[in-house]
Short mmCIF file of C-alpha atoms and ligand atoms in Angstrom, two decimals:
data_model
loop_
_atom_site.label_atom_id
_atom_site.label_comp_id
_atom_site.label_asym_id
_atom_site.label_seq_id
_atom_site.Cartn_x
_atom_site.Cartn_y
_atom_site.Cartn_z
CA MET A 1246 100.12 108.28 68.18
CA LEU A 1247 103.15 110.43 69.62
CA GLU A 1248 105.72 109.00 71.65
CA LEU A 1249 105.30 110.01 75.58
CA THR A 1250 107.92 108.01 77.18
CA ASP A 1251 110.26 109.97 75.25
CA LEU A 1252 111.97 112.82 76.69
CA ARG A 1253 112.61 114.54 74.10
CA VAL A 1254 108.92 115.12 73.12
CA ILE A 1255 107.92 115.03 76.42
CA ARG A 1256 110.04 118.60 76.87
CA ALA A 1257 109.26 119.64 73.56
CA LEU A 1258 105.60 119.31 74.81
CA ALA A 1259 106.29 121.53 77.68
CA GLN A 1260 108.02 123.86 75.96
CA ARG A 1261 105.49 124.43 73.34
CA TYR A 1262 103.02 124.76 75.33
CA ASP A 1263 105.02 126.76 78.54
CA PHE A 1264 104.53 123.63 80.48
CA SER A 1265 106.24 123.42 83.96
CA PHE A 1266 105.25 120.47 86.29
CA SER A 1267 103.88 121.45 89.17
CA LYS A 1268 105.47 119.54 92.45
CA GLY A 1269 102.35 120.48 94.34
CA LEU A 1270 99.81 118.63 92.43
CA GLY A 1271 102.30 115.16 92.33
CA GLN A 1272 102.55 115.78 88.40
CA ASN A 1273 105.62 113.04 87.85
CA PHE A 1274 104.94 111.53 84.59
CA LEU A 1275 105.67 107.99 83.52
CA THR A 1276 107.95 107.53 81.08
CA ASP A 1277 108.82 103.82 80.64
CA PRO A 1278 107.81 102.05 78.30
CA GLU A 1279 106.56 99.06 79.59
CA VAL A 1280 104.98 100.55 83.07
CA CYS A 1281 101.55 102.08 81.12
CA PRO A 1282 101.50 99.00 78.49
CA ALA A 1283 101.66 97.10 81.78
CA ILE A 1284 99.09 98.84 84.04
CA ALA A 1285 96.50 98.44 81.45
CA GLU A 1286 96.82 94.93 80.75
CA TYR A 1287 96.43 94.41 84.45
CA GLY A 1288 93.35 97.16 84.84
CA ILE A 1289 90.90 96.00 82.20
CA PRO A 1290 88.87 92.75 82.32
CA ASP A 1291 87.54 93.52 78.46
CA ARG A 1292 87.30 95.89 75.55
CA ALA A 1293 83.48 96.92 77.21
CA CYS A 1294 84.75 97.67 80.18
CA GLY A 1295 84.54 101.18 81.17
CA VAL A 1296 87.85 102.85 82.27
CA LEU A 1297 87.65 105.59 84.69
CA GLU A 1298 91.50 107.51 84.77
CA ILE A 1299 91.97 110.13 87.28
CA GLY A 1300 95.40 112.76 86.10
CA PRO A 1301 95.88 111.88 83.41
CA GLY A 1302 98.85 114.22 82.86
CA PHE A 1303 99.94 114.70 79.30
CA GLY A 1304 97.88 111.27 78.49
CA VAL A 1305 100.49 108.73 78.26
CA LEU A 1306 98.41 106.38 80.26
CA THR A 1307 95.59 107.00 78.55
CA GLN A 1308 96.64 106.37 75.10
CA GLN A 1309 97.02 103.04 76.39
CA LEU A 1310 93.60 102.99 77.88
CA ALA A 1311 92.09 103.97 74.53
CA LEU A 1312 93.84 100.56 73.00
CA ARG A 1313 92.48 98.48 75.35
CA ALA A 1314 89.12 99.58 76.52
CA GLU A 1315 86.25 101.01 74.28
CA ARG A 1316 85.52 104.40 76.60
CA VAL A 1317 87.75 106.38 79.12
CA ALA A 1318 86.45 108.77 80.73
CA ALA A 1319 89.76 110.70 82.31
CA VAL A 1320 89.47 113.69 85.55
CA GLU A 1321 91.88 116.54 85.29
CA LEU A 1322 92.15 119.40 88.11
CA ASP A 1323 95.44 121.47 86.51
CA ARG A 1324 93.89 122.59 83.00
CA ARG A 1325 97.50 124.55 81.92
CA LEU A 1326 97.28 120.02 80.57
CA GLN A 1327 94.00 121.46 78.56
CA PRO A 1328 95.67 122.24 74.97
CA VAL A 1329 98.90 118.84 75.48
CA LEU A 1330 96.24 116.82 76.02
CA GLN A 1331 94.20 118.45 73.04
CA GLU A 1332 97.09 117.56 71.17
CA THR A 1333 98.50 113.66 72.60
CA LEU A 1334 95.15 112.65 72.59
CA ALA A 1335 94.29 113.27 68.89
CA ASP A 1336 94.44 110.32 67.21
CA PHE A 1337 91.38 109.12 70.17
CA ASP A 1338 87.62 109.27 69.56
CA ASN A 1339 86.42 106.90 72.74
CA ILE A 1340 88.58 109.99 75.68
CA THR A 1341 86.13 112.52 77.44
CA VAL A 1342 88.97 114.37 79.54
CA LEU A 1343 86.77 116.24 82.86
CA TRP A 1344 88.57 119.02 83.74
CA GLN A 1345 87.41 118.79 88.15
CA ASP A 1346 88.82 117.83 90.88
CA ILE A 1347 88.20 114.41 91.52
CA MET A 1348 88.04 114.38 95.40
CA LYS A 1349 85.19 117.38 94.27
CA ALA A 1350 83.32 114.39 92.24
CA ASP A 1351 80.92 111.94 93.47
CA PRO A 1352 81.89 109.04 91.77
CA ALA A 1353 79.56 106.77 91.97
CA ALA A 1354 77.49 109.79 89.70
CA LEU A 1355 79.98 110.49 87.21
CA ILE A 1356 80.00 107.13 86.20
CA ALA A 1357 76.40 106.15 86.01
CA GLU A 1358 76.82 109.45 83.56
CA GLN A 1359 79.91 108.29 81.91
CA PHE A 1360 79.40 104.96 81.48
CA PRO A 1361 76.14 104.16 81.50
CA GLY A 1362 74.79 100.55 81.07
CA ARG A 1363 79.30 99.85 81.18
CA GLU A 1364 80.78 97.81 83.82
CA VAL A 1365 83.47 99.72 85.08
CA THR A 1366 87.80 99.88 86.37
CA VAL A 1367 89.87 102.38 87.47
CA CYS A 1368 92.87 102.83 86.38
CA ALA A 1369 95.51 105.54 87.74
CA ASN A 1370 99.31 106.67 88.13
CA LEU A 1371 97.43 108.44 91.41
CA PRO A 1372 99.47 112.40 92.89
CA TYR A 1373 100.80 111.39 95.72
CA TYR A 1374 99.56 113.72 97.90
CA ILE A 1375 96.59 112.45 98.22
CA THR A 1376 96.55 108.74 97.54
CA SER A 1377 95.07 107.61 100.38
CA PRO A 1378 91.96 109.92 100.13
CA ILE A 1379 91.18 109.48 96.42
CA LEU A 1380 91.07 105.55 97.24
CA MET A 1381 88.49 106.11 101.19
CA HIS A 1382 87.20 108.41 97.99
CA LEU A 1383 86.62 106.06 95.90
CA LEU A 1384 85.85 102.56 98.42
CA GLU A 1385 83.16 105.11 100.48
CA SER A 1386 81.64 105.98 98.48
CA GLU A 1387 78.21 103.56 96.24
CA ALA A 1388 80.11 103.41 92.91
CA ARG A 1389 80.17 99.39 91.89
CA LEU A 1390 83.30 99.25 90.48
CA ARG A 1391 85.31 95.58 89.03
CA SER A 1392 88.86 97.10 89.91
CA ILE A 1393 91.36 99.69 90.69
CA THR A 1394 94.39 99.34 89.42
CA VAL A 1395 97.48 101.74 90.84
CA MET A 1396 100.15 103.31 91.27
CA VAL A 1397 100.95 104.81 94.58
CA GLN A 1398 104.18 105.56 96.83
CA LYS A 1399 105.99 101.59 97.46
CA GLU A 1400 105.45 102.32 100.83
CA ALA A 1401 101.60 102.94 100.50
CA ALA A 1402 100.88 100.21 98.90
CA GLU A 1403 102.84 98.35 101.25
CA ARG A 1404 99.88 99.62 103.89
CA LEU A 1405 96.97 99.28 101.54
CA CYS A 1406 97.78 95.32 100.91
CA ALA A 1407 98.98 94.50 104.47
CA GLU A 1408 96.81 92.61 106.96
CA PRO A 1409 94.21 93.74 109.01
CA GLY A 1410 95.36 93.03 112.39
CA THR A 1411 99.15 93.84 111.72
CA ARG A 1412 101.51 96.99 112.30
CA ALA A 1413 102.08 97.20 108.29
CA ALA A 1414 98.17 98.00 108.46
CA GLY A 1415 96.28 101.71 108.17
CA ALA A 1416 93.42 103.06 107.59
CA VAL A 1417 93.26 103.11 104.68
CA THR A 1418 94.17 99.27 104.89
CA ALA A 1419 90.58 98.46 106.73
CA ALA A 1420 89.22 100.69 103.93
CA VAL A 1421 89.75 98.79 101.41
CA ARG A 1422 89.41 95.61 102.93
CA LEU A 1423 85.36 96.04 104.04
CA ARG A 1424 85.54 96.54 100.34
CA GLY A 1425 88.16 94.02 98.57
CA GLU A 1426 91.71 92.44 98.33
CA ALA A 1427 94.30 93.78 97.19
CA GLU A 1428 97.59 92.80 95.87
CA LEU A 1429 101.08 94.24 94.92
CA LEU A 1430 100.86 93.31 90.94
CA PHE A 1431 104.85 94.81 90.43
CA HIS A 1432 107.78 97.72 91.29
CA VAL A 1433 108.33 100.49 89.80
CA PRO A 1434 112.14 102.13 90.51
CA ARG A 1435 111.62 106.30 90.58
CA GLU A 1436 114.27 106.77 87.37
CA ALA A 1437 111.21 105.32 85.38
CA PHE A 1438 108.85 109.09 86.32
CA TYR A 1439 109.59 112.97 85.20
CA PRO A 1440 110.62 114.59 87.40
CA ALA A 1441 112.09 111.51 89.18
CA PRO A 1442 110.46 111.94 92.47
CA LYS A 1443 112.41 111.34 95.76
CA VAL A 1444 110.50 107.84 96.40
CA ASP A 1445 110.01 104.33 94.63
CA SER A 1446 106.61 103.14 93.79
CA ALA A 1447 104.31 99.66 92.92
CA VAL A 1448 100.87 98.85 91.60
CA ILE A 1449 98.37 97.76 92.57
CA ARG A 1450 95.07 95.89 92.04
CA ILE A 1451 92.20 96.16 94.68
CA THR A 1452 88.73 93.54 93.72
CA PRO A 1453 86.18 94.76 95.60
CA TYR A 1454 84.17 91.72 96.67
CA ALA A 1455 81.13 90.36 94.20
CA GLU A 1456 78.87 90.30 97.20
CA PRO A 1457 79.58 93.23 98.97
CA ILE A 1458 80.35 92.43 102.92
CA CYS A 1459 78.94 95.04 104.69
CA THR A 1460 75.64 97.62 103.18
CA PRO A 1461 77.21 100.93 103.08
CA GLU A 1462 76.05 102.56 105.85
CA THR A 1463 78.00 100.11 108.06
CA LEU A 1464 80.42 100.71 105.80
CA ARG A 1465 80.47 104.49 106.56
CA SER A 1466 79.97 103.66 110.38
CA VAL A 1467 83.05 101.23 109.97
CA LEU A 1468 85.56 103.83 108.74
CA ARG A 1469 84.60 106.28 111.55
CA ILE A 1470 85.58 104.16 113.80
CA VAL A 1471 89.09 103.16 111.88
CA LYS A 1472 89.99 106.51 111.09
CA ALA A 1473 89.26 107.76 115.05
CA GLY A 1474 90.80 104.63 116.06
CA PHE A 1475 94.19 105.20 114.26
CA ALA A 1476 94.31 108.90 114.09
CA GLN A 1477 96.10 107.44 117.74
CA ARG A 1478 97.39 104.57 117.27
CA ARG A 1479 100.07 105.02 119.74
CA LYS A 1480 97.18 105.08 122.17
CA THR A 1481 94.73 101.98 123.64
CA ALA A 1482 91.63 100.99 121.65
CA LEU A 1483 89.28 102.57 124.64
CA ASN A 1484 91.61 106.37 124.43
CA ALA A 1485 91.41 106.62 120.89
CA LEU A 1486 88.35 105.58 119.92
CA ALA A 1487 86.42 107.41 123.42
CA SER A 1488 88.59 110.65 122.33
CA GLY A 1489 87.76 110.04 118.14
CA LEU A 1490 84.22 109.29 118.14
CA SER A 1491 83.93 111.77 121.34
CA LEU A 1492 81.89 108.76 123.52
CA PRO A 1493 81.71 108.38 127.31
CA LYS A 1494 84.83 105.41 128.05
CA GLU A 1495 82.68 103.18 129.81
CA GLN A 1496 80.73 102.99 126.26
CA ILE A 1497 83.77 102.19 124.23
CA ALA A 1498 84.83 99.37 126.91
CA ALA A 1499 81.84 97.39 127.11
CA ALA A 1500 81.39 96.89 123.29
CA LEU A 1501 85.72 95.81 123.87
CA ALA A 1502 84.97 93.75 126.40
CA GLU A 1503 81.37 92.46 123.89
CA CYS A 1504 83.82 91.45 121.58
CA GLY A 1505 85.89 89.63 123.72
CA LEU A 1506 88.77 92.00 123.65
CA PRO A 1507 91.46 93.17 126.33
CA GLU A 1508 90.85 97.39 127.57
CA THR A 1509 94.28 96.92 126.90
CA VAL A 1510 94.38 96.27 122.77
CA ARG A 1511 95.62 99.36 120.41
CA PHE A 1512 93.18 99.76 117.38
CA GLU A 1513 95.93 97.90 115.04
CA GLN A 1514 95.56 94.60 116.57
CA ILE A 1515 92.10 94.54 116.04
CA GLY A 1516 91.43 92.51 112.90
CA LEU A 1517 88.06 92.56 110.61
CA GLU A 1518 86.00 90.65 111.88
CA THR A 1519 86.09 92.17 115.42
CA LEU A 1520 86.10 95.44 113.84
CA LEU A 1521 82.95 94.07 112.08
CA GLN A 1522 81.69 93.30 115.39
CA LEU A 1523 82.70 96.64 117.36
CA GLU A 1524 80.88 98.80 115.25
CA ALA A 1525 77.62 96.53 115.97
CA ALA A 1526 78.01 96.64 119.92
CA LEU A 1527 79.15 100.14 119.41
CA ARG A 1528 75.87 100.86 117.82
CA ASP A 1529 73.60 99.00 119.94
N1 SAM B 39 98.88 109.61 84.07
C1 SAM B 39 100.03 110.93 84.05
C2 SAM B 39 101.11 109.91 84.16
O1 SAM B 39 101.01 108.70 84.39
O2 SAM B 39 101.76 110.04 83.74
C3 SAM B 39 100.20 111.56 85.08
C4 SAM B 39 100.38 111.02 86.78
S1 SAM B 39 101.18 112.20 88.05
C5 SAM B 39 101.53 111.30 88.60
C6 SAM B 39 99.31 112.38 88.96
C7 SAM B 39 98.69 113.56 87.90
O3 SAM B 39 97.10 113.63 88.66
C8 SAM B 39 98.43 115.19 87.51
O4 SAM B 39 98.39 114.66 86.10
C9 SAM B 39 98.23 115.66 88.35
O5 SAM B 39 98.04 117.14 87.79
C10 SAM B 39 96.34 115.83 88.35
N2 SAM B 39 95.41 115.74 89.43
C11 SAM B 39 96.15 116.56 91.17
N3 SAM B 39 95.61 116.33 92.01
C12 SAM B 39 94.22 115.99 92.03
C13 SAM B 39 92.53 115.41 92.24
N4 SAM B 39 92.41 116.63 92.84
N5 SAM B 39 91.98 115.63 90.77
C14 SAM B 39 92.09 114.97 89.58
N6 SAM B 39 93.89 114.99 89.03
C15 SAM B 39 95.00 115.36 90.29
#
């Protein structure tokens, strides 16, 4: 198995396949030999669990996942990586690389096709330029996941693991908490990557609730409200929702009152349970 945390190996592969790292695709590859095994250990509950990886890059995390799970499917957008992965993953017969944009894939359909009859977990070192959209895409889909263990920018990790209703929270915080629990597992400094990014990172794990707290339909509806509310977080919830949802202010005011909220409340101050009440009030 090629030692993909060794900088000489990475540079030799890049040279052999004339590969240049794309900033635009968030290509910062892991070079700390302890990080990928740790992500795999935290992310894979048992060997039978299928693993979906997003963005295998040169395959440094993919190798560790394939050592611990019976089946791995890795979705990669950059086709220039095809000859590299052919070489770096040659020792494994339990990995399928799918050449597509994860944002254009239907996670539930992809999982049903790749992992029939298996529980599935997601493990990844996510491209930072679309961390939140990817997580939203997974959380909004009807895919039933055992867990999502991902490396994200440190600030994003703090937002994702924040308490809803606090200043640190954002739209993605609510999306996470409507589906499960989030925990920050460990920090990773920028020096652990090649090329080194300008920011530090952290690994988080989202564990979906065994029983969903709302239907997929309600979830989509709450997320529409959440996106509208956080799009203009400096405004009052009344103004942000009226303009974001294109609804009359009187209707929003009545729904806020029904939930016992003052008209001056800011969206970020609204906790999870009240959010669900607000969705019901607006639906009525
Ligand atoms: N897993 C490798 C590692 O840890 O070293 C690479 C991680 S790198 C931060 C992110 C990877 O995601 C890159 O390989 C990049 O090409 C890929 N990527 C970027 N956008 C993507 C998308 N929309 N769908 C699938 N993969 C994407």
